[in-house]
Amino acid sequence: MLLHLSTWTEIERYLKSNRGIVMPIGSTEQHGPNGLIGTDAITAEVVARGIGEATGAVVAPTISVGMAQHHLAFKGSMALRPTTLIAVIRDYVESLAVHGFDRFFFVNGHGGNVATTTAAFSEIYSASSFGAAGNRPPIKCVLRNWYDAPGIRALSKELYGDQEGSHATPSEVSLTWHAYPERAMPMKMDPPVAPKGTFTDAADYRRNFPDGRIGSNPGLSSAEHGKRIYETAVRELSEDYRNWVAS
Ligand code: NI
């Protein structure tokens, strides 16, 4: 059940017996030579929607732009500063909490969001701890990176071994090709596996990783792999959601 395709009366009915909501969060940033700029938002969104279909949970609008300052030396990338993203997450959660949602299950598609999202949760909890949360019921938030689900780790190892890497990975590219097959761009990478390493700001990232990839070979991507990745992520995270909301 997608929030933006529901009416307020449908949400009112849902809230009579449910308090959980799935919150997709991603990023809009370069993903190497054949990965879509929306990869992290698309992957989080399709997995979140799959969880919604499997569990009946409401799925919130995707937070599509994330903490991605380090990608800004590549055309088309967008970023929220950490402080902006904290404010966005807080306002998404607290506006939904006004209506009675109190279990927020974040499905994340971007490693760069983790520290900031966790900080946003601390801001939300601080409001209750400091007595500034008014009458709202206690909120619980949890962050799940779809690519860290145990079944996904095992599957990416099986499909790509040590060519999975950490940015513009064949797993995430495959998942977007499953979602948007008309945008699949099979391509040989040069070099096949990108360099690994660290980065600070956007210029440093571009210097270290000239085509945008880190440690990955997205030349191995396929829509068929993407279908298996999708089904595994939805199956594991749906079970995770059911257990967490009931706890
Ligand atoms: Ni990504």
Coordinates of C-alpha atoms and ligand atoms in Angstrom, one line a residue:
M1 CA 0.0 0.0 0.0
L2 CA 1.7 3.2 -1.2
L3 CA 1.0 6.2 0.9
H4 CA 0.9 8.6 -2.0
L5 CA -1.6 6.4 -3.9
S6 CA -3.9 6.1 -0.8
T7 CA -6.6 8.4 0.4
W8 CA -6.6 9.8 3.9
T9 CA -9.6 7.6 4.8
E10 CA -7.7 4.5 3.8
I11 CA -4.8 5.5 6.0
E12 CA -7.2 6.2 8.8
R13 CA -8.5 2.6 8.5
Y14 CA -5.0 1.2 8.3
L15 CA -4.0 2.9 11.5
K16 CA -6.8 1.3 13.4
S17 CA -4.8 -2.0 13.4
N18 CA -1.3 -1.1 12.2
R19 CA 1.4 1.4 13.3
G20 CA 4.3 0.4 11.1
I21 CA 5.5 2.0 7.9
V22 CA 8.3 1.2 5.4
M23 CA 10.5 4.2 4.6
P24 CA 12.7 3.9 1.5
I25 CA 15.8 6.1 1.5
G26 CA 18.4 6.2 -1.3
S27 CA 20.5 8.7 -3.2
T28 CA 20.7 10.4 -6.6
E29 CA 24.4 10.1 -7.6
Q30 CA 26.7 8.8 -10.3
H31 CA 27.0 5.0 -10.5
G32 CA 29.8 4.4 -12.9
P33 CA 29.8 4.0 -16.7
N34 CA 26.6 1.9 -16.9
G35 CA 24.7 2.5 -13.7
L36 CA 21.8 4.9 -13.4
I37 CA 22.1 8.0 -11.4
G38 CA 19.0 7.0 -9.4
T39 CA 20.4 3.5 -8.6
D40 CA 20.3 3.8 -4.8
A41 CA 16.9 5.4 -4.7
I42 CA 15.5 2.9 -7.2
T43 CA 16.8 -0.1 -5.4
A44 CA 15.5 1.1 -2.0
E45 CA 12.1 1.9 -3.5
V46 CA 11.5 -1.3 -5.4
V47 CA 12.6 -3.4 -2.4
A48 CA 10.4 -1.3 -0.1
R49 CA 7.4 -1.6 -2.4
G50 CA 8.0 -5.4 -2.5
I51 CA 7.9 -5.5 1.3
G52 CA 4.7 -3.5 1.2
E53 CA 3.1 -5.9 -1.2
A54 CA 4.2 -9.0 0.8
T55 CA 3.2 -7.6 4.3
G56 CA 0.4 -5.1 3.6
A57 CA 2.5 -2.4 5.2
V58 CA 2.2 1.2 4.0
V59 CA 5.2 2.5 2.1
A60 CA 6.2 6.1 2.4
P61 CA 7.4 8.3 -0.4
T62 CA 11.1 7.6 -1.1
I63 CA 13.7 10.0 0.3
S64 CA 15.5 10.0 -3.1
V65 CA 18.4 12.4 -2.5
G66 CA 20.9 11.5 0.2
M67 CA 24.3 12.3 1.8
A68 CA 26.4 12.1 -1.4
Q69 CA 28.7 15.1 -1.4
H70 CA 31.6 12.9 -2.5
H71 CA 29.9 12.2 -5.8
L72 CA 29.5 15.9 -6.8
A73 CA 32.4 15.9 -9.2
F74 CA 30.4 13.7 -11.6
K75 CA 27.6 15.2 -13.7
G76 CA 24.1 14.8 -12.5
S77 CA 24.8 13.9 -8.9
M78 CA 22.8 15.6 -6.2
A79 CA 23.4 15.7 -2.4
L80 CA 21.9 16.9 0.8
R81 CA 24.3 18.1 3.5
P82 CA 24.3 15.8 6.5
T83 CA 22.4 18.5 8.6
T84 CA 19.8 18.9 5.8
L85 CA 19.2 15.1 5.6
I86 CA 18.8 14.9 9.3
A87 CA 16.2 17.6 9.2
V88 CA 14.4 15.8 6.3
I89 CA 14.3 12.5 8.0
R90 CA 13.1 14.0 11.2
D91 CA 10.3 15.9 9.5
Y92 CA 9.2 12.8 7.5
V93 CA 9.0 10.7 10.7
E94 CA 7.5 13.3 13.0
S95 CA 4.8 14.3 10.5
L96 CA 3.8 10.7 10.1
A97 CA 3.9 10.2 13.9
V98 CA 1.3 13.0 14.2
H99 CA -1.2 10.4 12.7
G100 CA -0.1 7.5 14.9
F101 CA 2.6 5.8 13.0
D102 CA 5.3 4.7 15.5
R103 CA 7.4 2.0 13.9
F104 CA 9.6 3.3 11.1
F105 CA 11.4 0.6 9.1
F106 CA 13.9 2.4 6.8
V107 CA 15.1 0.5 3.8
N108 CA 18.3 2.0 2.7
G109 CA 20.1 1.8 -0.7
H110 CA 23.2 4.0 0.0
G111 CA 26.1 3.4 2.4
G112 CA 26.7 7.1 2.6
N113 CA 23.4 7.6 4.3
V114 CA 24.1 5.3 7.2
A115 CA 25.9 7.7 9.6
T116 CA 23.5 10.5 8.9
T117 CA 20.3 8.4 9.2
T118 CA 21.5 7.0 12.5
A119 CA 22.2 10.6 13.7
A120 CA 18.7 11.6 12.7
F121 CA 17.2 8.7 14.8
S122 CA 19.2 10.1 17.8
E123 CA 17.7 13.5 17.1
I124 CA 14.2 12.0 17.1
Y125 CA 14.8 10.1 20.3
S126 CA 16.4 13.2 21.9
A127 CA 13.1 15.0 21.5
S128 CA 11.4 12.6 23.8
S129 CA 14.3 12.4 26.2
F130 CA 14.4 16.1 26.6
G131 CA 10.7 16.4 27.0
A132 CA 10.2 18.1 23.7
A133 CA 8.1 15.5 22.0
G134 CA 4.7 16.6 23.3
N135 CA 2.1 13.9 23.6
R136 CA 3.2 11.8 20.8
P137 CA 3.7 8.1 21.5
P138 CA 7.3 6.7 21.7
I139 CA 8.7 6.2 18.2
K140 CA 11.0 3.4 17.1
C141 CA 13.1 3.6 14.0
V142 CA 15.3 1.0 12.4
L143 CA 17.7 1.1 9.4
R144 CA 18.2 -1.9 7.1
N145 CA 20.6 -1.7 4.2
W146 CA 19.0 -4.1 1.6
Y147 CA 22.5 -5.0 0.3
D148 CA 23.5 -6.2 3.8
A149 CA 20.7 -8.8 4.1
P150 CA 22.5 -12.2 4.7
G151 CA 20.8 -13.8 1.7
I152 CA 21.9 -10.8 -0.5
R153 CA 25.5 -11.1 0.7
A154 CA 25.5 -14.8 -0.1
L155 CA 24.0 -14.3 -3.5
S156 CA 26.3 -11.5 -4.6
K157 CA 29.3 -13.6 -3.5
E158 CA 27.9 -16.5 -5.6
L159 CA 27.3 -14.3 -8.6
Y160 CA 30.2 -11.9 -8.5
G161 CA 32.8 -13.2 -6.0
D162 CA 35.4 -10.5 -5.3
Q163 CA 34.2 -8.3 -8.2
E164 CA 31.2 -7.0 -6.2
G165 CA 33.1 -4.0 -4.8
S166 CA 31.5 -1.3 -2.8
H167 CA 30.2 1.3 -5.3
A168 CA 28.4 0.8 -8.6
T169 CA 28.2 -2.8 -7.7
P170 CA 26.9 -5.4 -10.2
S171 CA 24.3 -6.3 -7.5
E172 CA 22.7 -2.9 -7.4
V173 CA 23.1 -2.3 -11.1
S174 CA 21.4 -5.6 -11.8
L175 CA 18.5 -4.8 -9.5
T176 CA 17.8 -1.5 -11.4
W177 CA 17.9 -3.4 -14.7
H178 CA 15.3 -5.8 -13.3
A179 CA 13.1 -2.7 -12.4
Y180 CA 13.8 -0.8 -15.6
P181 CA 14.9 -3.3 -18.3
E182 CA 14.6 -0.7 -21.0
R183 CA 17.6 1.1 -19.3
A184 CA 19.9 -2.0 -19.1
M185 CA 23.3 -1.1 -20.6
P186 CA 25.5 -4.2 -20.8
M187 CA 29.1 -3.0 -21.2
K188 CA 32.7 -4.2 -20.7
M189 CA 34.6 -2.3 -18.0
D190 CA 38.1 -1.0 -18.4
P191 CA 39.8 -2.0 -16.2
P192 CA 37.3 -4.9 -15.4
V193 CA 37.6 -4.3 -11.7
A194 CA 37.8 -0.7 -10.4
P195 CA 40.4 0.4 -7.8
K196 CA 39.6 0.2 -4.1
G197 CA 40.4 2.9 -1.5
T198 CA 39.2 5.8 0.6
F199 CA 38.1 9.3 -0.2
T200 CA 37.2 12.6 1.5
D201 CA 35.5 15.2 -0.7
A202 CA 34.3 15.2 -4.3
A203 CA 37.6 16.1 -5.9
D204 CA 39.5 13.5 -3.9
Y205 CA 36.9 10.9 -5.0
R206 CA 37.2 11.8 -8.7
R207 CA 41.0 11.6 -8.5
N208 CA 40.9 8.1 -6.9
F209 CA 38.1 6.6 -8.8
P210 CA 38.1 8.2 -12.3
D211 CA 35.1 6.4 -13.8
G212 CA 33.1 6.5 -10.5
R213 CA 33.3 2.8 -9.5
I214 CA 34.9 1.5 -6.3
G215 CA 36.3 -2.1 -6.4
S216 CA 33.4 -3.3 -8.6
N217 CA 32.8 -4.8 -12.0
P218 CA 29.3 -3.8 -13.1
G219 CA 30.1 -5.3 -16.5
L220 CA 28.8 -8.5 -14.8
S221 CA 25.3 -7.1 -14.3
S222 CA 22.2 -8.6 -15.7
A223 CA 18.4 -8.1 -15.4
E224 CA 18.1 -11.9 -14.7
H225 CA 20.5 -11.5 -11.7
G226 CA 18.4 -8.5 -10.7
K227 CA 15.3 -10.6 -10.4
R228 CA 17.0 -13.1 -8.1
I229 CA 18.4 -10.2 -6.0
Y230 CA 14.9 -8.6 -5.8
E231 CA 13.2 -11.7 -4.7
T232 CA 15.8 -12.5 -2.1
A233 CA 15.8 -9.0 -0.6
V234 CA 12.0 -8.8 -0.5
R235 CA 11.7 -12.3 1.1
E236 CA 14.2 -11.6 3.8
L237 CA 13.3 -8.0 4.6
S238 CA 9.6 -8.8 4.7
E239 CA 10.2 -11.4 7.4
D240 CA 12.4 -9.0 9.2
Y241 CA 9.7 -6.2 9.0
R242 CA 7.0 -8.5 10.4
N243 CA 9.1 -9.6 13.3
W244 CA 10.4 -6.1 14.1
V245 CA 6.9 -4.5 14.0
A246 CA 5.5 -7.2 16.2
S247 CA 8.3 -6.9 18.8
Ligands
NI1 NI 24.8 2.6 -4.9

